[in-house]
Amino acid sequence: MKLNSKHILFVISMGIFMYLMVIAVLSPLRFRNQLHQKALSDSLFMLSINPSFSNPVVKPLVKIEAYKQSLLQLSRFDSIGLSVNLADSSIMLKLKGLVLYDSDVVDFKVDPVLKGLRIAAYLNSFSRPLESVASYSSFQKEPIVVKKAPATPEEALAIATLPDSIPLVPAYFWIELNNGIKLFIVQDDCKSSMERKVKRKYKRDLHRLRIENVFKSALNPSEYHYSPTIIIEINADAAITIFRALPVFTKVSLIF
Amino acid sequence: MVGFLRFQKLSSLKRVFSGMLIIMTTFFAVFVLPIWMQQIVLLVANNIPAERMETNTELIEHEVYRLNKNIERLNKKLDAFVPKNHYLIVNSTHNEFCLFKGKELVRKGKCSTGSYLLLEKNENEKWLFKTPKGEFKIRSKTTNPVWKKPDWAFIEEGLPVPSPNHNSRFEYGVLGDYALYLGQGYMIHGTLWKRYIGLPVTHGCIRMSDDDLKVAYNKLSIGSKVYIF
């Protein structure tokens, strides 16, 4: 058979495609393996792990214990922290151990990589609060309005504005944690076209993040990239309240 | 001739169609399929038991007992953070407050917090009217408070700024019947503008309605905690 340029192009395309598939599949598995290895390398920590922890009766209790330990550490910080309890579908703002605000989680989706973590890796990763390293929101964190100082009382009267209630804005934000996890918090109910637009943006962002990771890993296979995601749907008011209350760099306690 | 033209038209349509098909397939293969494949493989991988599971009933029961005890101990430690006396929680996003005693909600209502207005006189003189977030304490309490107007109160009204102790700085009756000082110039006080309670209108202080303020004044003592978020 004589090979023409079409055949060669087809073979190259298939090669690239297969390479992307392999990278896409390997990156999350390597990420999970890294978390397992990190736990295994901590010999002192591994002494506290016993085989009964993976038993389905014991496992949820071990996770609760780790979460409580993380909350205890969170209460030692001076600033407002976030507590995400997916075991009982609640999300809370905490300051010095006190619950300032709580809201129900309507729905959530935990990345399969995190779901499949061995108990040792889970405990090693979530027994203490995680730190946020970056964040994004579809609304302003501080809704600042700039006003030029009037020169005269007449001018002051002319520019006086009546106070307005908080405008309802589509609420979606994400927080990236120091161990690579990205926490997406999205409003549950999208009635207006603006809200639907924001929800579409969130889905695009999520897909872009995954694709970007695949391409980054493909270009540099020795440094694979993967960001496990936890997607949480809550009511819009709660999402705005939580994001505005949190400091730019916050701490997060998690249980799932 | 007509047949030839029809053939040409069909073939160009076919070319466009196959071109589009190739682009769509490539897009799907590069941008969608790897992610689907990734998720499928992970789902399969999660269903493979990777850990040796302990089945010794006695050991399991012992672990469950130990863990429950530990969780109970941790819960007690966490509960100890809740103040035993009265304390106030202010939600500055929704302009609401909750007055608690321990875990019991004593009173809930609307309040007003910072407007997030940035008043600019010039490059060096700017004031941002926001309520600070965090943990505060009641430092002092007073009845019939007098407001000593700061510079920005004059600048905001387009008036010249008087000397620090000029008579025009002191306003009587505008802060309501009570004031609770939080420090750094911030207070919990009343207002003459009652219809704005529940809206973000203040210069950073927390405004309450007369009834709510009276309860807060009576229940909160010096040293009581105020949490603002």
Short mmCIF file of C-alpha atoms in Angstrom, two decimals:
data_model
loop_
_atom_site.label_atom_id
_atom_site.label_comp_id
_atom_site.label_asym_id
_atom_site.label_seq_id
_atom_site.Cartn_x
_atom_site.Cartn_y
_atom_site.Cartn_z
CA MET A 1 0.00 0.00 0.00
CA LYS A 2 1.32 3.40 -0.90
CA LEU A 3 1.17 5.96 1.90
CA ASN A 4 0.04 9.41 0.89
CA SER A 5 0.01 12.64 2.91
CA LYS A 6 -3.59 11.98 4.05
CA HIS A 7 -2.60 8.67 5.62
CA ILE A 8 0.40 10.23 7.38
CA LEU A 9 -1.76 13.07 8.70
CA PHE A 10 -4.30 10.55 9.95
CA VAL A 11 -1.65 8.49 11.74
CA ILE A 12 -0.13 11.61 13.37
CA SER A 13 -3.58 12.82 14.49
CA MET A 14 -4.40 9.43 15.94
CA GLY A 15 -1.03 9.40 17.73
CA ILE A 16 -1.64 12.82 19.26
CA PHE A 17 -5.16 11.84 20.22
CA MET A 18 -4.01 8.60 21.87
CA TYR A 19 -1.25 10.50 23.71
CA LEU A 20 -3.82 12.98 25.06
CA MET A 21 -6.06 10.11 26.15
CA VAL A 22 -3.23 8.40 28.02
CA ILE A 23 -2.17 11.67 29.69
CA ALA A 24 -5.79 12.48 30.61
CA VAL A 25 -6.19 9.10 32.25
CA LEU A 26 -2.80 8.99 33.96
CA SER A 27 -2.76 12.51 35.49
CA PRO A 28 -5.52 11.95 38.09
CA LEU A 29 -4.19 8.50 38.94
CA ARG A 30 -0.71 9.95 39.46
CA PHE A 31 -2.17 12.76 41.58
CA ARG A 32 -3.93 10.22 43.77
CA ASN A 33 -0.80 8.13 43.98
CA GLN A 34 1.15 11.21 45.07
CA LEU A 35 -1.28 11.73 47.97
CA HIS A 36 -0.92 8.06 48.93
CA GLN A 37 2.86 8.25 48.77
CA LYS A 38 2.87 11.43 50.85
CA ALA A 39 0.93 9.63 53.58
CA LEU A 40 3.11 6.52 53.37
CA SER A 41 6.32 8.52 53.62
CA ASP A 42 5.22 9.97 56.96
CA SER A 43 6.17 7.01 59.13
CA LEU A 44 5.07 8.65 62.37
CA PHE A 45 1.65 9.36 60.88
CA MET A 46 1.38 5.83 59.49
CA LEU A 47 1.80 4.44 63.02
CA SER A 48 -1.59 5.97 63.89
CA ILE A 49 -3.32 4.18 61.01
CA ASN A 50 -4.73 0.77 61.69
CA PRO A 51 -6.37 -1.65 59.21
CA SER A 52 -9.78 -1.31 60.84
CA PHE A 53 -9.99 2.30 59.54
CA SER A 54 -10.95 1.04 56.09
CA ASN A 55 -13.88 -0.95 57.47
CA PRO A 56 -17.18 0.64 56.29
CA VAL A 57 -18.41 0.94 59.90
CA VAL A 58 -15.24 2.59 61.18
CA LYS A 59 -14.37 4.74 58.13
CA PRO A 60 -17.12 7.41 58.60
CA LEU A 61 -16.17 7.77 62.28
CA VAL A 62 -12.49 8.17 61.42
CA LYS A 63 -13.43 10.89 58.95
CA ILE A 64 -15.59 12.68 61.54
CA GLU A 65 -12.73 12.54 64.03
CA ALA A 66 -10.35 14.04 61.43
CA TYR A 67 -12.88 16.78 60.64
CA LYS A 68 -13.31 17.66 64.32
CA GLN A 69 -9.54 17.83 64.73
CA SER A 70 -9.37 20.12 61.71
CA LEU A 71 -12.15 22.33 63.19
CA LEU A 72 -10.25 22.53 66.45
CA GLN A 73 -7.20 23.80 64.58
CA LEU A 74 -9.37 26.18 62.54
CA SER A 75 -10.68 27.73 65.77
CA ARG A 76 -7.14 28.80 66.72
CA PHE A 77 -6.97 31.26 63.82
CA ASP A 78 -7.99 34.90 64.18
CA SER A 79 -9.82 35.23 60.89
CA ILE A 80 -13.04 33.80 59.53
CA GLY A 81 -12.71 30.28 58.14
CA LEU A 82 -14.88 27.98 56.08
CA SER A 83 -16.15 24.62 57.22
CA VAL A 84 -17.61 22.31 54.59
CA ASN A 85 -19.42 19.29 55.97
CA LEU A 86 -20.62 17.22 53.04
CA ALA A 87 -21.41 14.29 55.35
CA ASP A 88 -24.40 16.25 56.69
CA SER A 89 -24.74 18.68 53.74
CA SER A 90 -23.89 21.92 55.49
CA ILE A 91 -21.49 24.77 54.94
CA MET A 92 -20.47 27.15 57.73
CA LEU A 93 -18.52 30.29 58.45
CA LYS A 94 -16.53 29.88 61.65
CA LEU A 95 -14.57 32.29 63.78
CA LYS A 96 -12.68 31.19 66.89
CA GLY A 97 -14.76 28.02 67.05
CA LEU A 98 -18.09 29.81 66.84
CA VAL A 99 -20.51 29.18 63.97
CA LEU A 100 -21.25 32.62 62.53
CA TYR A 101 -23.38 31.48 59.66
CA ASP A 102 -24.56 28.19 58.22
CA SER A 103 -26.42 27.10 55.14
CA ASP A 104 -27.64 23.84 53.68
CA VAL A 105 -25.82 22.31 50.76
CA VAL A 106 -28.44 21.58 48.11
CA ASP A 107 -26.25 19.30 46.03
CA PHE A 108 -22.59 18.40 45.73
CA LYS A 109 -20.20 16.44 43.57
CA VAL A 110 -16.85 15.19 44.81
CA ASP A 111 -14.10 14.42 42.30
CA PRO A 112 -13.64 10.66 41.77
CA VAL A 113 -9.94 11.06 42.66
CA LEU A 114 -10.90 12.26 46.13
CA LYS A 115 -13.67 9.70 46.50
CA GLY A 116 -11.22 6.91 45.81
CA LEU A 117 -8.58 8.06 48.31
CA ARG A 118 -7.34 5.42 50.73
CA ILE A 119 -8.11 6.28 54.33
CA ALA A 120 -4.46 6.98 55.18
CA ALA A 121 -4.19 9.53 52.36
CA TYR A 122 -7.56 11.04 53.32
CA LEU A 123 -6.51 11.50 56.95
CA ASN A 124 -3.12 12.84 55.94
CA SER A 125 -4.77 15.43 53.72
CA PHE A 126 -7.86 16.48 55.69
CA SER A 127 -7.00 16.23 59.41
CA ARG A 128 -6.01 19.88 59.38
CA PRO A 129 -7.41 23.00 57.72
CA LEU A 130 -6.40 23.60 54.13
CA GLU A 131 -5.26 27.04 53.02
CA SER A 132 -6.68 28.93 50.06
CA VAL A 133 -4.16 30.12 47.50
CA ALA A 134 -6.44 31.76 44.91
CA SER A 135 -10.09 32.59 44.38
CA TYR A 136 -12.54 34.01 41.83
CA SER A 137 -16.12 35.22 42.12
CA SER A 138 -18.80 36.30 39.67
CA PHE A 139 -19.65 39.19 42.00
CA GLN A 140 -17.67 41.88 43.81
CA LYS A 141 -16.12 40.91 47.12
CA GLU A 142 -16.45 44.49 48.34
CA PRO A 143 -19.13 46.45 46.45
CA ILE A 144 -17.24 49.76 46.67
CA VAL A 145 -18.82 52.88 45.18
CA VAL A 146 -16.48 55.84 44.66
CA LYS A 147 -17.84 59.31 45.46
CA LYS A 148 -15.95 62.55 44.89
CA ALA A 149 -16.13 64.89 47.88
CA PRO A 150 -18.51 67.76 47.10
CA ALA A 151 -17.06 71.29 47.20
CA THR A 152 -20.22 72.94 48.57
CA PRO A 153 -23.36 71.89 50.52
CA GLU A 154 -25.44 72.51 47.36
CA GLU A 155 -23.25 70.10 45.43
CA ALA A 156 -23.54 67.58 48.29
CA LEU A 157 -27.34 67.75 48.05
CA ALA A 158 -27.22 67.34 44.28
CA ILE A 159 -25.11 64.14 44.42
CA ALA A 160 -26.90 62.62 47.41
CA THR A 161 -28.22 59.16 46.58
CA LEU A 162 -30.84 57.12 48.32
CA PRO A 163 -29.60 53.89 49.83
CA ASP A 164 -30.43 50.79 47.92
CA SER A 165 -30.91 47.21 49.04
CA ILE A 166 -28.31 44.63 48.00
CA PRO A 167 -28.74 43.90 44.30
CA LEU A 168 -29.27 40.23 43.58
CA VAL A 169 -26.40 39.00 41.47
CA PRO A 170 -25.71 35.57 40.06
CA ALA A 171 -23.47 33.88 42.57
CA TYR A 172 -20.61 31.60 41.66
CA PHE A 173 -17.14 31.44 43.13
CA TRP A 174 -14.22 29.10 43.46
CA ILE A 175 -11.43 28.74 45.98
CA GLU A 176 -8.21 26.93 45.15
CA LEU A 177 -6.68 25.12 48.09
CA ASN A 178 -3.01 24.53 48.79
CA ASN A 179 -3.20 20.81 48.00
CA GLY A 180 -4.56 21.51 44.50
CA ILE A 181 -8.25 20.96 45.23
CA LYS A 182 -10.59 23.50 43.66
CA LEU A 183 -13.78 24.20 45.57
CA PHE A 184 -16.55 25.42 43.24
CA ILE A 185 -19.52 27.02 45.00
CA VAL A 186 -22.45 27.69 42.73
CA GLN A 187 -25.96 29.01 43.34
CA ASP A 188 -28.54 26.26 43.05
CA ASP A 189 -31.50 27.95 41.39
CA CYS A 190 -31.00 29.82 38.12
CA LYS A 191 -34.15 31.66 37.07
CA SER A 192 -32.97 34.75 35.19
CA SER A 193 -30.99 34.71 31.96
CA MET A 194 -28.10 36.42 33.79
CA GLU A 195 -28.02 33.60 36.35
CA ARG A 196 -28.07 30.98 33.61
CA LYS A 197 -25.24 32.82 31.88
CA VAL A 198 -23.15 32.66 35.06
CA LYS A 199 -23.94 28.97 35.46
CA ARG A 200 -22.76 28.37 31.89
CA LYS A 201 -19.58 30.29 32.71
CA TYR A 202 -18.99 28.04 35.69
CA LYS A 203 -19.38 24.95 33.51
CA ARG A 204 -17.02 26.42 30.90
CA ASP A 205 -14.47 27.27 33.63
CA LEU A 206 -14.68 23.73 34.98
CA HIS A 207 -14.18 22.17 31.55
CA ARG A 208 -11.40 24.63 30.68
CA LEU A 209 -9.61 23.74 33.92
CA ARG A 210 -9.72 20.04 33.04
CA ILE A 211 -8.60 20.57 29.45
CA GLU A 212 -5.83 22.95 30.50
CA ASN A 213 -4.56 20.33 32.92
CA VAL A 214 -4.52 17.69 30.19
CA PHE A 215 -2.59 19.97 27.82
CA LYS A 216 -0.15 21.12 30.51
CA SER A 217 0.51 17.48 31.41
CA ALA A 218 0.87 16.59 27.73
CA LEU A 219 3.45 19.31 27.18
CA ASN A 220 5.37 18.45 30.33
CA PRO A 221 4.71 14.80 31.22
CA SER A 222 7.19 14.76 34.11
CA GLU A 223 5.14 17.44 35.90
CA TYR A 224 1.59 16.21 35.47
CA HIS A 225 -1.26 18.59 36.31
CA TYR A 226 -4.56 17.68 37.88
CA SER A 227 -6.97 19.74 40.02
CA PRO A 228 -9.56 17.62 41.81
CA THR A 229 -12.82 19.52 42.13
CA ILE A 230 -15.57 19.64 44.72
CA ILE A 231 -18.70 21.27 43.36
CA ILE A 232 -21.18 22.56 45.92
CA GLU A 233 -24.59 24.02 45.14
CA ILE A 234 -26.05 26.36 47.72
CA ASN A 235 -28.56 29.18 47.72
CA ALA A 236 -27.40 32.43 46.07
CA ASP A 237 -27.67 34.55 49.24
CA ALA A 238 -25.56 32.05 51.15
CA ALA A 239 -22.91 31.98 48.41
CA ILE A 240 -22.61 35.79 48.43
CA THR A 241 -22.58 35.97 52.24
CA ILE A 242 -19.90 33.30 52.53
CA PHE A 243 -17.58 34.71 49.88
CA ARG A 244 -17.87 38.30 51.16
CA ALA A 245 -17.19 37.22 54.74
CA LEU A 246 -14.09 35.19 53.97
CA PRO A 247 -10.69 36.88 53.96
CA VAL A 248 -8.75 36.76 50.68
CA PHE A 249 -6.59 33.93 52.00
CA THR A 250 -8.67 31.72 54.21
CA LYS A 251 -8.59 28.29 55.80
CA VAL A 252 -10.99 25.49 55.01
CA SER A 253 -11.97 22.38 56.96
CA LEU A 254 -13.51 19.63 54.89
CA ILE A 255 -15.32 16.35 55.31
CA PHE A 256 -16.83 14.27 52.49
CA MET B 1 -24.18 21.41 -18.75
CA VAL B 2 -26.93 21.57 -16.10
CA GLY B 3 -25.93 18.12 -14.87
CA PHE B 4 -22.29 19.18 -14.59
CA LEU B 5 -23.20 22.33 -12.57
CA ARG B 6 -25.39 20.24 -10.21
CA PHE B 7 -22.45 17.84 -9.73
CA GLN B 8 -20.09 20.73 -9.00
CA LYS B 9 -22.55 22.19 -6.45
CA LEU B 10 -23.04 18.81 -4.77
CA SER B 11 -19.38 18.12 -4.57
CA SER B 12 -18.59 21.54 -3.01
CA LEU B 13 -21.40 20.98 -0.47
CA LYS B 14 -19.97 17.59 0.28
CA ARG B 15 -16.52 19.12 0.78
CA VAL B 16 -17.90 21.74 3.19
CA PHE B 17 -19.84 19.07 5.05
CA SER B 18 -16.87 16.73 5.36
CA GLY B 19 -14.64 19.64 6.40
CA MET B 20 -17.07 20.54 9.17
CA LEU B 21 -17.28 16.91 10.21
CA ILE B 22 -13.48 16.68 10.48
CA ILE B 23 -13.30 19.90 12.57
CA MET B 24 -16.08 18.71 14.88
CA THR B 25 -14.55 15.25 15.28
CA THR B 26 -11.13 16.76 16.02
CA PHE B 27 -12.65 19.17 18.55
CA PHE B 28 -14.55 16.33 20.20
CA ALA B 29 -11.50 14.04 20.20
CA VAL B 30 -9.16 16.68 21.63
CA PHE B 31 -11.34 18.70 23.98
CA VAL B 32 -14.14 16.39 25.14
CA LEU B 33 -13.23 12.73 24.78
CA PRO B 34 -10.07 12.78 27.00
CA ILE B 35 -12.11 14.27 29.87
CA TRP B 36 -14.89 11.70 29.44
CA MET B 37 -12.31 8.94 29.29
CA GLN B 38 -10.63 10.35 32.42
CA GLN B 39 -13.90 10.30 34.36
CA ILE B 40 -14.81 6.78 33.19
CA VAL B 41 -11.39 5.37 34.15
CA LEU B 42 -11.61 7.03 37.57
CA LEU B 43 -15.06 5.59 38.18
CA VAL B 44 -13.77 2.13 37.28
CA ALA B 45 -10.63 2.60 39.39
CA ASN B 46 -12.73 3.63 42.39
CA ASN B 47 -14.63 0.37 42.25
CA ILE B 48 -11.49 -1.73 42.57
CA PRO B 49 -10.96 -2.52 46.26
CA ALA B 50 -7.47 -1.24 47.04
CA GLU B 51 -7.32 -1.64 50.79
CA ARG B 52 -7.18 -4.64 52.99
CA MET B 53 -10.29 -4.50 55.12
CA GLU B 54 -10.26 -5.55 58.75
CA THR B 55 -13.16 -7.87 59.62
CA ASN B 56 -12.31 -8.85 63.19
CA THR B 57 -15.57 -7.92 64.96
CA GLU B 58 -13.97 -7.42 68.35
CA LEU B 59 -11.36 -5.07 66.93
CA ILE B 60 -14.01 -3.14 64.98
CA GLU B 61 -16.21 -2.75 68.06
CA HIS B 62 -13.25 -1.54 70.07
CA GLU B 63 -12.35 1.02 67.36
CA VAL B 64 -15.96 2.26 67.12
CA TYR B 65 -16.06 2.73 70.90
CA ARG B 66 -12.71 4.53 70.93
CA LEU B 67 -13.64 6.80 68.03
CA ASN B 68 -17.04 7.72 69.51
CA LYS B 69 -15.33 8.65 72.78
CA ASN B 70 -12.77 10.73 70.92
CA ILE B 71 -15.44 12.52 68.86
CA GLU B 72 -17.37 13.27 72.06
CA ARG B 73 -14.22 14.72 73.62
CA LEU B 74 -13.53 16.85 70.52
CA ASN B 75 -17.16 18.07 70.49
CA LYS B 76 -16.79 19.20 74.10
CA LYS B 77 -13.62 21.08 73.20
CA LEU B 78 -15.38 22.75 70.27
CA ASP B 79 -18.42 23.64 72.40
CA ALA B 80 -16.14 25.37 74.87
CA PHE B 81 -15.50 28.07 72.26
CA VAL B 82 -19.13 29.24 72.41
CA PRO B 83 -19.32 32.20 74.84
CA LYS B 84 -21.45 31.39 77.89
CA ASN B 85 -22.82 34.94 78.22
CA HIS B 86 -24.61 37.15 75.73
CA TYR B 87 -22.88 37.89 72.44
CA LEU B 88 -23.84 39.49 69.14
CA ILE B 89 -23.34 38.21 65.59
CA VAL B 90 -23.72 40.76 62.77
CA ASN B 91 -24.12 39.75 59.13
CA SER B 92 -22.87 42.79 57.18
CA THR B 93 -23.87 41.36 53.80
CA HIS B 94 -27.55 41.05 54.69
CA ASN B 95 -27.59 43.67 57.47
CA GLU B 96 -28.97 41.34 60.10
CA PHE B 97 -28.00 40.64 63.67
CA CYS B 98 -28.51 37.74 66.08
CA LEU B 99 -28.17 38.11 69.84
CA PHE B 100 -27.28 34.85 71.58
CA LYS B 101 -26.80 33.62 75.08
CA GLY B 102 -24.68 30.50 74.80
CA LYS B 103 -26.37 28.51 72.04
CA GLU B 104 -29.79 30.08 72.64
CA LEU B 105 -31.00 32.75 70.20
CA VAL B 106 -32.32 35.67 72.25
CA ARG B 107 -33.20 38.15 69.51
CA LYS B 108 -32.86 38.46 65.77
CA GLY B 109 -33.43 41.53 63.63
CA LYS B 110 -32.34 43.99 60.99
CA CYS B 111 -29.51 46.45 61.42
CA SER B 112 -27.47 48.70 59.14
CA THR B 113 -23.78 48.38 58.39
CA GLY B 114 -21.17 50.12 56.22
CA SER B 115 -22.19 51.45 52.81
CA TYR B 116 -18.89 50.60 51.06
CA LEU B 117 -18.81 54.18 49.84
CA LEU B 118 -15.31 55.47 49.10
CA LEU B 119 -15.27 59.22 49.70
CA GLU B 120 -12.40 60.87 47.83
CA LYS B 121 -11.31 64.40 48.63
CA ASN B 122 -7.94 64.13 46.95
CA GLU B 123 -5.21 61.54 46.38
CA ASN B 124 -4.19 61.53 50.04
CA GLU B 125 -7.55 61.95 51.75
CA LYS B 126 -9.89 59.03 51.19
CA TRP B 127 -12.35 57.29 53.51
CA LEU B 128 -13.92 53.88 52.94
CA PHE B 129 -17.13 53.44 54.90
CA LYS B 130 -17.08 49.73 55.67
CA THR B 131 -17.82 47.76 58.81
CA PRO B 132 -14.76 45.79 59.88
CA LYS B 133 -15.09 42.01 60.07
CA GLY B 134 -13.87 39.80 62.88
CA GLU B 135 -14.15 39.41 66.64
CA PHE B 136 -14.67 42.51 68.79
CA LYS B 137 -15.47 43.26 72.42
CA ILE B 138 -17.75 45.85 73.97
CA ARG B 139 -15.25 48.32 75.39
CA SER B 140 -17.69 50.78 76.95
CA LYS B 141 -21.40 51.60 77.05
CA THR B 142 -23.20 54.89 77.33
CA THR B 143 -26.71 56.38 77.37
CA ASN B 144 -27.67 59.47 75.38
CA PRO B 145 -24.45 59.38 73.36
CA VAL B 146 -23.13 62.53 71.70
CA TRP B 147 -21.62 62.22 68.26
CA LYS B 148 -18.32 63.99 67.80
CA LYS B 149 -18.30 64.43 64.05
CA PRO B 150 -15.02 63.42 62.38
CA ASP B 151 -13.53 65.34 59.42
CA TRP B 152 -15.22 63.18 56.78
CA ALA B 153 -18.68 64.12 58.10
CA PHE B 154 -18.00 67.74 57.06
CA ILE B 155 -16.25 66.84 53.83
CA GLU B 156 -19.16 64.60 52.86
CA GLU B 157 -21.55 67.55 53.26
CA GLY B 158 -19.32 69.97 51.36
CA LEU B 159 -18.62 72.00 54.52
CA PRO B 160 -15.29 73.38 55.74
CA VAL B 161 -13.61 71.21 58.40
CA PRO B 162 -13.69 73.00 61.79
CA SER B 163 -11.06 72.82 64.56
CA PRO B 164 -10.94 69.53 66.58
CA ASN B 165 -13.12 70.74 69.48
CA HIS B 166 -15.31 73.24 67.67
CA ASN B 167 -18.97 73.34 68.80
CA SER B 168 -20.20 72.29 65.35
CA ARG B 169 -18.50 68.89 65.83
CA PHE B 170 -20.90 67.84 68.58
CA GLU B 171 -24.34 66.54 67.65
CA TYR B 172 -26.89 65.50 70.25
CA GLY B 173 -29.62 62.88 69.82
CA VAL B 174 -28.52 61.54 66.42
CA LEU B 175 -27.10 58.26 67.81
CA GLY B 176 -30.28 57.20 69.63
CA ASP B 177 -30.57 56.46 73.34
CA TYR B 178 -27.60 54.12 73.72
CA ALA B 179 -24.17 53.42 72.28
CA LEU B 180 -21.86 50.45 72.71
CA TYR B 181 -18.25 51.14 71.76
CA LEU B 182 -16.27 48.50 69.87
CA GLY B 183 -13.03 50.47 69.60
CA GLN B 184 -11.25 52.10 66.63
CA GLY B 185 -14.13 54.59 66.36
CA TYR B 186 -16.78 51.96 65.69
CA MET B 187 -20.03 51.80 67.70
CA ILE B 188 -23.37 50.07 67.88
CA HIS B 189 -25.93 52.85 68.15
CA GLY B 190 -29.42 54.03 67.20
CA THR B 191 -30.50 56.37 64.42
CA LEU B 192 -32.96 59.05 63.43
CA TRP B 193 -33.22 57.48 59.95
CA LYS B 194 -35.22 54.43 60.97
CA ARG B 195 -36.50 53.62 57.48
CA TYR B 196 -32.95 52.80 56.41
CA ILE B 197 -32.50 50.06 59.02
CA GLY B 198 -31.65 46.87 57.14
CA LEU B 199 -29.75 48.72 54.40
CA PRO B 200 -26.00 49.27 53.98
CA VAL B 201 -25.94 52.99 54.79
CA THR B 202 -23.57 53.63 57.68
CA HIS B 203 -20.04 54.98 57.82
CA GLY B 204 -18.87 51.73 59.43
CA CYS B 205 -20.87 51.70 62.68
CA ILE B 206 -23.74 49.31 63.31
CA ARG B 207 -27.15 50.98 63.55
CA MET B 208 -30.09 49.30 65.25
CA SER B 209 -33.74 50.16 65.79
CA ASP B 210 -34.61 51.65 69.20
CA ASP B 211 -36.13 48.43 70.58
CA ASP B 212 -33.30 46.18 69.40
CA LEU B 213 -30.70 48.62 70.67
CA LYS B 214 -32.31 48.71 74.11
CA VAL B 215 -32.20 44.89 74.34
CA ALA B 216 -28.60 44.80 73.13
CA TYR B 217 -27.61 47.52 75.61
CA ASN B 218 -29.25 45.69 78.51
CA LYS B 219 -27.97 42.20 77.62
CA LEU B 220 -24.43 42.96 76.46
CA SER B 221 -22.00 44.01 79.12
CA ILE B 222 -18.48 45.39 78.87
CA GLY B 223 -16.30 42.60 77.54
CA SER B 224 -19.15 40.86 75.68
CA LYS B 225 -18.13 39.54 72.28
CA VAL B 226 -19.37 40.97 68.99
CA TYR B 227 -18.68 38.94 65.84
CA ILE B 228 -19.02 40.71 62.52
CA PHE B 229 -18.86 38.91 59.18
#
